[in-house]
Coordinates of N, CA and C in Angstrom, one line a residue:
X209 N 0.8 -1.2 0.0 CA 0.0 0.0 0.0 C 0.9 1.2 0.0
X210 N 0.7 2.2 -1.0 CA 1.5 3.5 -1.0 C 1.0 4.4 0.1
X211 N 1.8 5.0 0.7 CA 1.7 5.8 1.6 C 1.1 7.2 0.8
X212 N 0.4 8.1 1.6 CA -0.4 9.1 1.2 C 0.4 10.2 1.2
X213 N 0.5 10.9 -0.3 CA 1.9 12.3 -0.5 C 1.5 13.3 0.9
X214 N 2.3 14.1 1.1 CA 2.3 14.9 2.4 C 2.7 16.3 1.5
X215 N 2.1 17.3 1.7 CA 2.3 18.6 1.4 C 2.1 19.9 2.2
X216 N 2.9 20.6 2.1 CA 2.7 21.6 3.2 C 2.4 22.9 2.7
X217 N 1.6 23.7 3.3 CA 2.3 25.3 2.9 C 2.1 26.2 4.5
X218 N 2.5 27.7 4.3 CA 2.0 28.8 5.3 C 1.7 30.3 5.1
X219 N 1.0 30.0 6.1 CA -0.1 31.3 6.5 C 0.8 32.1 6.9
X220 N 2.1 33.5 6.3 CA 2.4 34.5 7.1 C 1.3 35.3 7.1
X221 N 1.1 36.2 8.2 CA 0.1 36.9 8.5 C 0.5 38.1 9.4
X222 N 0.8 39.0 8.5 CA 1.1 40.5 9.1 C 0.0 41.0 9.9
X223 N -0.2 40.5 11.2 CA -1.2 41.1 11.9 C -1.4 42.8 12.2
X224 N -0.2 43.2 12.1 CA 0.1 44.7 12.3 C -0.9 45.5 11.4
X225 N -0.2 44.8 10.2 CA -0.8 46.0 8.9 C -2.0 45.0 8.3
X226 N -2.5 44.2 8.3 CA -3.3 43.1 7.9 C -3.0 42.3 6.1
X227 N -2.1 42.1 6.9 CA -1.1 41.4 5.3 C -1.0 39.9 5.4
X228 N -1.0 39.2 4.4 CA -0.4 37.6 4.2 C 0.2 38.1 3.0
X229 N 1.3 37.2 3.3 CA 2.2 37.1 2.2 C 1.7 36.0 1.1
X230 N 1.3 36.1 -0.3 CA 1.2 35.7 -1.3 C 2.2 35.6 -2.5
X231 N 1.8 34.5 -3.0 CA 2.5 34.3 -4.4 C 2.2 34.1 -5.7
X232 N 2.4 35.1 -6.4 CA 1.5 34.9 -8.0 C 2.3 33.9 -8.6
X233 N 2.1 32.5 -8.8 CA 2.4 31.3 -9.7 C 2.0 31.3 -10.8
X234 N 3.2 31.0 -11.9 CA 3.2 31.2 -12.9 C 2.9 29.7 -13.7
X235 N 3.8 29.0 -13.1 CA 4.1 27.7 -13.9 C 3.2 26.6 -14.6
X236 N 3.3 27.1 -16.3 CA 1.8 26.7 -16.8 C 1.7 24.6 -16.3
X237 N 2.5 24.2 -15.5 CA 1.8 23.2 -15.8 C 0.9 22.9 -14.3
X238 N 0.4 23.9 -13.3 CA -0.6 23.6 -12.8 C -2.1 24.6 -13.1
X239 N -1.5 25.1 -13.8 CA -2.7 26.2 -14.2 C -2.5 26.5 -15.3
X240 N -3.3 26.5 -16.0 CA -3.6 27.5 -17.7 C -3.2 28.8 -17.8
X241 N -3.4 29.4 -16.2 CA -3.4 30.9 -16.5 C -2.2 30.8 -15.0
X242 N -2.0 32.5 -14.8 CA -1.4 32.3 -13.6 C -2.1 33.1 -12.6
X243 N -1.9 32.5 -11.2 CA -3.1 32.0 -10.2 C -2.1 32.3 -8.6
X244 N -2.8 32.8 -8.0 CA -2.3 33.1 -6.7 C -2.5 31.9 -5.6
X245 N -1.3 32.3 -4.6 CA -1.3 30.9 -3.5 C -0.6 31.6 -2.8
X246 N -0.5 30.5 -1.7 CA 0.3 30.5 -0.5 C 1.5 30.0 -0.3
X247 N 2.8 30.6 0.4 CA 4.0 29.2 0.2 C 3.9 28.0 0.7
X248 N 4.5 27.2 -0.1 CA 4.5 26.0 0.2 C 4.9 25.0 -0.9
X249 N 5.2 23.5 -0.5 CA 5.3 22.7 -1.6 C 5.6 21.2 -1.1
X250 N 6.0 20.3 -1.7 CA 5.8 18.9 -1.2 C 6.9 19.1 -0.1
X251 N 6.7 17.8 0.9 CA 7.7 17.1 2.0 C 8.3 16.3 1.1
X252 N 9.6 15.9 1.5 CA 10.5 15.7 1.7 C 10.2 13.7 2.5
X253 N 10.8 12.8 1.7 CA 10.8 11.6 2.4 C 11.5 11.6 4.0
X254 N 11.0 11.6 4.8 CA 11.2 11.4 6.5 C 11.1 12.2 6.4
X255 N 11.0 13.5 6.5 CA 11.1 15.0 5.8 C 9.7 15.3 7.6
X256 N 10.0 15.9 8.7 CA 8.9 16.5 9.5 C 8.0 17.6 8.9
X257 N 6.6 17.4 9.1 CA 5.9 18.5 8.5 C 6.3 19.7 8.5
X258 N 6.5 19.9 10.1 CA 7.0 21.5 10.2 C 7.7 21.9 9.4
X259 N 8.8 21.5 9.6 CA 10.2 21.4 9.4 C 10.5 21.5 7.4
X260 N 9.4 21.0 7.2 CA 9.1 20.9 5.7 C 8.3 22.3 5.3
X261 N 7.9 22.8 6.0 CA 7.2 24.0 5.9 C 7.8 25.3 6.1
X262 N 8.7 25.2 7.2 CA 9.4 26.6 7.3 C 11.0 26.4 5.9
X263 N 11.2 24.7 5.9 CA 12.1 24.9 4.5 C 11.1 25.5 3.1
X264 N 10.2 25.4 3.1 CA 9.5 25.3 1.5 C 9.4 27.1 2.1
X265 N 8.9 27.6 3.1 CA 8.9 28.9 2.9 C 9.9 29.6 2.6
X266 N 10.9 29.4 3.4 CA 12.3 29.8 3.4 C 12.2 29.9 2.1
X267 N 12.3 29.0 0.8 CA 12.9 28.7 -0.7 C 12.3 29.6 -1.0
X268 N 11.1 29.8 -1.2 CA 10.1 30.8 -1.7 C 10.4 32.0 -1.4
X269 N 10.3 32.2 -0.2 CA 9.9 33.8 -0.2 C 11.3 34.4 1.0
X270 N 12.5 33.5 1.3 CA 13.2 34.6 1.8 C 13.1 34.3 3.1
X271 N 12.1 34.6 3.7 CA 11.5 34.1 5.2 C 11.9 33.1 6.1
X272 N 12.3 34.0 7.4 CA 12.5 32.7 7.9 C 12.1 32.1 9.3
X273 N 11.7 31.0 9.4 CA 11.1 30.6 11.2 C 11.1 29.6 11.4
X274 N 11.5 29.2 13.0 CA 11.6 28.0 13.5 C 10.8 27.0 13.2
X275 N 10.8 26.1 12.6 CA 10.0 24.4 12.3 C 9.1 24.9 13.8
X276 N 9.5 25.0 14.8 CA 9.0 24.7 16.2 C 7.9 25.8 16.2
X277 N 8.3 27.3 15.6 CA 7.0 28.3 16.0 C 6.1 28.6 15.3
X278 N 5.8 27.6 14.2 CA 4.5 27.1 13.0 C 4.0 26.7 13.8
X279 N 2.6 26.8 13.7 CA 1.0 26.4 14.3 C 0.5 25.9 13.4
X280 N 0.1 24.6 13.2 CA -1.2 24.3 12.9 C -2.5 24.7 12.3
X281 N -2.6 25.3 11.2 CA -4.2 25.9 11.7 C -5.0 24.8 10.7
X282 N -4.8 24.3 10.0 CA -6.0 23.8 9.0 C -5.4 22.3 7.9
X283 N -6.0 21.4 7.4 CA -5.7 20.5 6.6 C -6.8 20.0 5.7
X284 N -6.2 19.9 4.8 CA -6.9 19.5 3.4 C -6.7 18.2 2.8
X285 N -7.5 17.5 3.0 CA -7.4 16.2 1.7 C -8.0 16.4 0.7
X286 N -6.9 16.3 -0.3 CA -7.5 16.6 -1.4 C -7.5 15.2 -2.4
X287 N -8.6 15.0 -3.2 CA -8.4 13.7 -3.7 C -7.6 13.4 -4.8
X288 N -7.7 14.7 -5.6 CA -7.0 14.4 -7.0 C -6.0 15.7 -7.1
X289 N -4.6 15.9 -7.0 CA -3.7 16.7 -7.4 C -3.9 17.2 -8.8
X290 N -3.5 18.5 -8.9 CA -3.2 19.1 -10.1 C -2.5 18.2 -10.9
X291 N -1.2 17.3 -10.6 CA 0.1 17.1 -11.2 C -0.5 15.6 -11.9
X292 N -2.3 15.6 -11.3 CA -2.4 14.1 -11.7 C -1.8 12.5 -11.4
X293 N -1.6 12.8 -10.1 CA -0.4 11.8 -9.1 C -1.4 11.2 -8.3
X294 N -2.9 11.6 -8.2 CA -3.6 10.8 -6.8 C -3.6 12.0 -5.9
X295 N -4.3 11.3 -4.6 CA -4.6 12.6 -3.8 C -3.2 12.7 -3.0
X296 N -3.3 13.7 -2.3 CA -2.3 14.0 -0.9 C -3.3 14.8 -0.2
X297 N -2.1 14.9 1.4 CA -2.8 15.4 2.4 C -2.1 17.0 2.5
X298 N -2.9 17.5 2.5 CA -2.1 19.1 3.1 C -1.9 19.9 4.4
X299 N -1.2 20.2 4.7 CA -1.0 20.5 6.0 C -0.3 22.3 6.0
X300 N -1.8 22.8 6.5 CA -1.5 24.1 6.3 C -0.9 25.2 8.4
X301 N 0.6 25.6 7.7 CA 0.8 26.1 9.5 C 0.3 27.4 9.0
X302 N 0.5 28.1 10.3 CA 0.8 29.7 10.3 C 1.6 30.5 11.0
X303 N 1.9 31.7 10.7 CA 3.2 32.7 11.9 C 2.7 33.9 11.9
X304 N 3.0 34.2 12.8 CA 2.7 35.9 12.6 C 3.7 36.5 13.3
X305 N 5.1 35.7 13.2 CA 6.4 36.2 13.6 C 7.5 35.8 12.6
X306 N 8.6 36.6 11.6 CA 9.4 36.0 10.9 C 10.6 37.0 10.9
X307 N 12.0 36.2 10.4 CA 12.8 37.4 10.3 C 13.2 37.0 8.5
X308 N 13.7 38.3 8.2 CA 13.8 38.4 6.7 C 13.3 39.1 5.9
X309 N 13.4 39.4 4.5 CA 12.2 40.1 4.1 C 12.0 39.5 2.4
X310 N 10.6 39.8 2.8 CA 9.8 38.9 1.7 C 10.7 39.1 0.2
X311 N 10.8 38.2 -0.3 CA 11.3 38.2 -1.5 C 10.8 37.0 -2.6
X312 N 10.7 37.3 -4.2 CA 10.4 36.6 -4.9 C 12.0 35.1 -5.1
X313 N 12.2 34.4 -4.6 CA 13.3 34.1 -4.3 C 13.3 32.6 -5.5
X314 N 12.4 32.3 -6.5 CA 11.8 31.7 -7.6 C 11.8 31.9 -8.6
X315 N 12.0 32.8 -9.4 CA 11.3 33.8 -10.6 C 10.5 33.1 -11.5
X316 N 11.7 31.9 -11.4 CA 11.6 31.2 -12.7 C 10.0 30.3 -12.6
X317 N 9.8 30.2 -11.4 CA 8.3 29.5 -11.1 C 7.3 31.0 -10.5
X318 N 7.7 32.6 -10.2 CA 6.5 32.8 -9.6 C 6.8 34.3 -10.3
X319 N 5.5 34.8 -10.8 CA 5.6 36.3 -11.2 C 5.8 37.6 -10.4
X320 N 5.7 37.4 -9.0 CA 5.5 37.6 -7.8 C 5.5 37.2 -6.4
X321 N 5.9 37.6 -5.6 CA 5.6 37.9 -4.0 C 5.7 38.4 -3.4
X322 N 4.5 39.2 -2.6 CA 4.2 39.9 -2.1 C 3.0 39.6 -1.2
X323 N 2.8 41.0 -0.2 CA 2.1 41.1 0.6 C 0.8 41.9 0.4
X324 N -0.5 41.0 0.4 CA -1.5 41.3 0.1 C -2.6 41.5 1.6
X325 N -3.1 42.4 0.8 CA -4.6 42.5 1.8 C -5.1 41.5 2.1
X326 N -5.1 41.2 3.6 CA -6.2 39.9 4.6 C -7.0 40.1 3.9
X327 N -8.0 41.4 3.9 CA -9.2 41.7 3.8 C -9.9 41.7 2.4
X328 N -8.7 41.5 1.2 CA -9.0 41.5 -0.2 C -8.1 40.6 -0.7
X329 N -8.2 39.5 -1.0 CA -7.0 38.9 -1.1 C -7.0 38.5 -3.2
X330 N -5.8 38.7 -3.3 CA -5.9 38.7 -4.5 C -6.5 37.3 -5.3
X331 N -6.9 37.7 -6.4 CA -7.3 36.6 -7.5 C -7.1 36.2 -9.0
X332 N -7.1 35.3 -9.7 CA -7.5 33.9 -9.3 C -6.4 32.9 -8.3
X333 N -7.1 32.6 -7.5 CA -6.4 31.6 -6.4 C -6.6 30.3 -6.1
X334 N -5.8 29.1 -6.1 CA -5.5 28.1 -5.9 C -6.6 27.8 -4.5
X335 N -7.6 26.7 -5.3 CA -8.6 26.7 -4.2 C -8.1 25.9 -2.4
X336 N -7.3 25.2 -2.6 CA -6.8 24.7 -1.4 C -6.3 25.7 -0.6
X337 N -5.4 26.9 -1.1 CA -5.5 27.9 -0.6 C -6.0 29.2 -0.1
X338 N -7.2 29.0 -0.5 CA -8.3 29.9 -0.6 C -9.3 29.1 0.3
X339 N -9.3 28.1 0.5 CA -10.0 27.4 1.4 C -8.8 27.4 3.0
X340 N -7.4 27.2 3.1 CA -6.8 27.6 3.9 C -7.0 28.6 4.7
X341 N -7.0 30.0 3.8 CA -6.8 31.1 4.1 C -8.1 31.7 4.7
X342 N -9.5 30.9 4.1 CA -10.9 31.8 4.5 C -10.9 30.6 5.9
X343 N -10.7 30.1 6.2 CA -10.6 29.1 7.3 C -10.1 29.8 8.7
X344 N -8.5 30.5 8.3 CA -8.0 31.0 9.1 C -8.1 32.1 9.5
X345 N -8.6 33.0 8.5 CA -9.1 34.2 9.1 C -10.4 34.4 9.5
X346 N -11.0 33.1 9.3 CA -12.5 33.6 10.2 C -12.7 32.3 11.2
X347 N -11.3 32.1 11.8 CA -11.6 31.1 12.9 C -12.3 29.7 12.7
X348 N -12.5 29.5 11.5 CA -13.1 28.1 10.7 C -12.9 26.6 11.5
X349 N -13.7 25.9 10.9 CA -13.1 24.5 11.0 C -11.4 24.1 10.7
X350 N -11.2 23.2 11.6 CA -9.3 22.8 10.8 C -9.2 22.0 9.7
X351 N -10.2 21.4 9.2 CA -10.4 20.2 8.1 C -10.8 20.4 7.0
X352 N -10.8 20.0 5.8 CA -11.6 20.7 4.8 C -11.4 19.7 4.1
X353 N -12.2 19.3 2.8 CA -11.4 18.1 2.2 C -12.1 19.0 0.2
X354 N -11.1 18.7 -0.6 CA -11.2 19.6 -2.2 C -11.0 17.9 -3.3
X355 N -12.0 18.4 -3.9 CA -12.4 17.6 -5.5 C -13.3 16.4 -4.9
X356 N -14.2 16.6 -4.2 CA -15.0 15.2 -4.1 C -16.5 15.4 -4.0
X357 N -16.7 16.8 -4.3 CA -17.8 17.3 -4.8 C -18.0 16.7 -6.5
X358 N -18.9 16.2 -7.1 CA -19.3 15.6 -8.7 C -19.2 17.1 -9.4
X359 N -19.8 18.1 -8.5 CA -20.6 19.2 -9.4 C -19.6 20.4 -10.0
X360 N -18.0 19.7 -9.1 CA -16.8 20.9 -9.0 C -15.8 20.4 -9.3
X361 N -15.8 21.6 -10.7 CA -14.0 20.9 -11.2 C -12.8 21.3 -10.4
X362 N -12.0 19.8 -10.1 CA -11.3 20.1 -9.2 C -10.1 20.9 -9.2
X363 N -10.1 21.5 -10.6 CA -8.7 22.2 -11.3 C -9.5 23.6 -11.2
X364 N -10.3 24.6 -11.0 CA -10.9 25.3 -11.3 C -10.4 26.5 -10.5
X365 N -10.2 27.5 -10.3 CA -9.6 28.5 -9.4 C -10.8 29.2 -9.1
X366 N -10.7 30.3 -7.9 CA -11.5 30.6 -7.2 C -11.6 31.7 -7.5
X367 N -12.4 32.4 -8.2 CA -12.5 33.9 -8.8 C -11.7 33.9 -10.1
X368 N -12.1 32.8 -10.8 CA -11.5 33.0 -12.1 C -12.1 33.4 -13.1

């Protein structure tokens, strides 16, 4: 029996000014168009979730924070991946403490990163992350599960 892929991303969240840091993803092979997210990206075999999350942030955006001071906020089973691989599980932390400064530190995969409005967050967005993010800022359930609705395509972005 194959073990179930493990994926991470995170929630920075400039509580001060009411910011999360975003990333406009370019790379046409999970999207047609290019589409906003959150950082993040697969674990790593033996790879600790945390630990896998403040690395994938770090790569991304510059950022940096202890594996140990990520929280938890939310997780996603998703059944069918973009990449067409089967499902994985996602494991979304969050911080609202980092040292560094945001940087596109990717080009080659992201058109952008930057710090967007809590309150307006940009679009079209990667619905696991858009389901992440509306989770976290309104105190939500921690579970959520994407593509096992008949009626919703599971590639579809959220304000597209």
């Amino acid at each position: 029996m194959q073990s179930l892929r493990q994926a991470v991303s995170v929630i920075v969240h400039d509580e001060e000014n009411g910011r999360i840091a975003t990333i406009h993803y370019a790379a046409a092979s999970w999207s047609e168009s290019p589409a906003w997210t959150i950082p993040g990206g697969k674990v790593e075999e033996g790879e600790r979730l945390d630990e896998a999350a403040a690395r994938e942030l770090f790569e991304e955006t510059g950022l940096v924070i202890p594996a140990e001071d990520l929280r938890l906020v939310h997780t996603i089973q998703v059944r069918q991946g973009w990449d067409g691989r089967g499902p994985f599980l996602l494991s979304v932390f969050a911080t609202t403490s980092w040292t560094g400064t945001l940087t596109n530190t990717e080009p080659d995969k992201h058109l952008a990163v930057v710090w967007s409005d809590a309150a307006a967050l940009p679009r079209p967005m990667f619905p696991t992350s858009h389901q992440a993010l509306a989770s976290y800022l309104n105190g939500g359930r921690g579970f959520s599960t994407h593509g096992w609705d008949a009626d919703v395509d599971p590639r579809a972005l959220v304000g597209a």
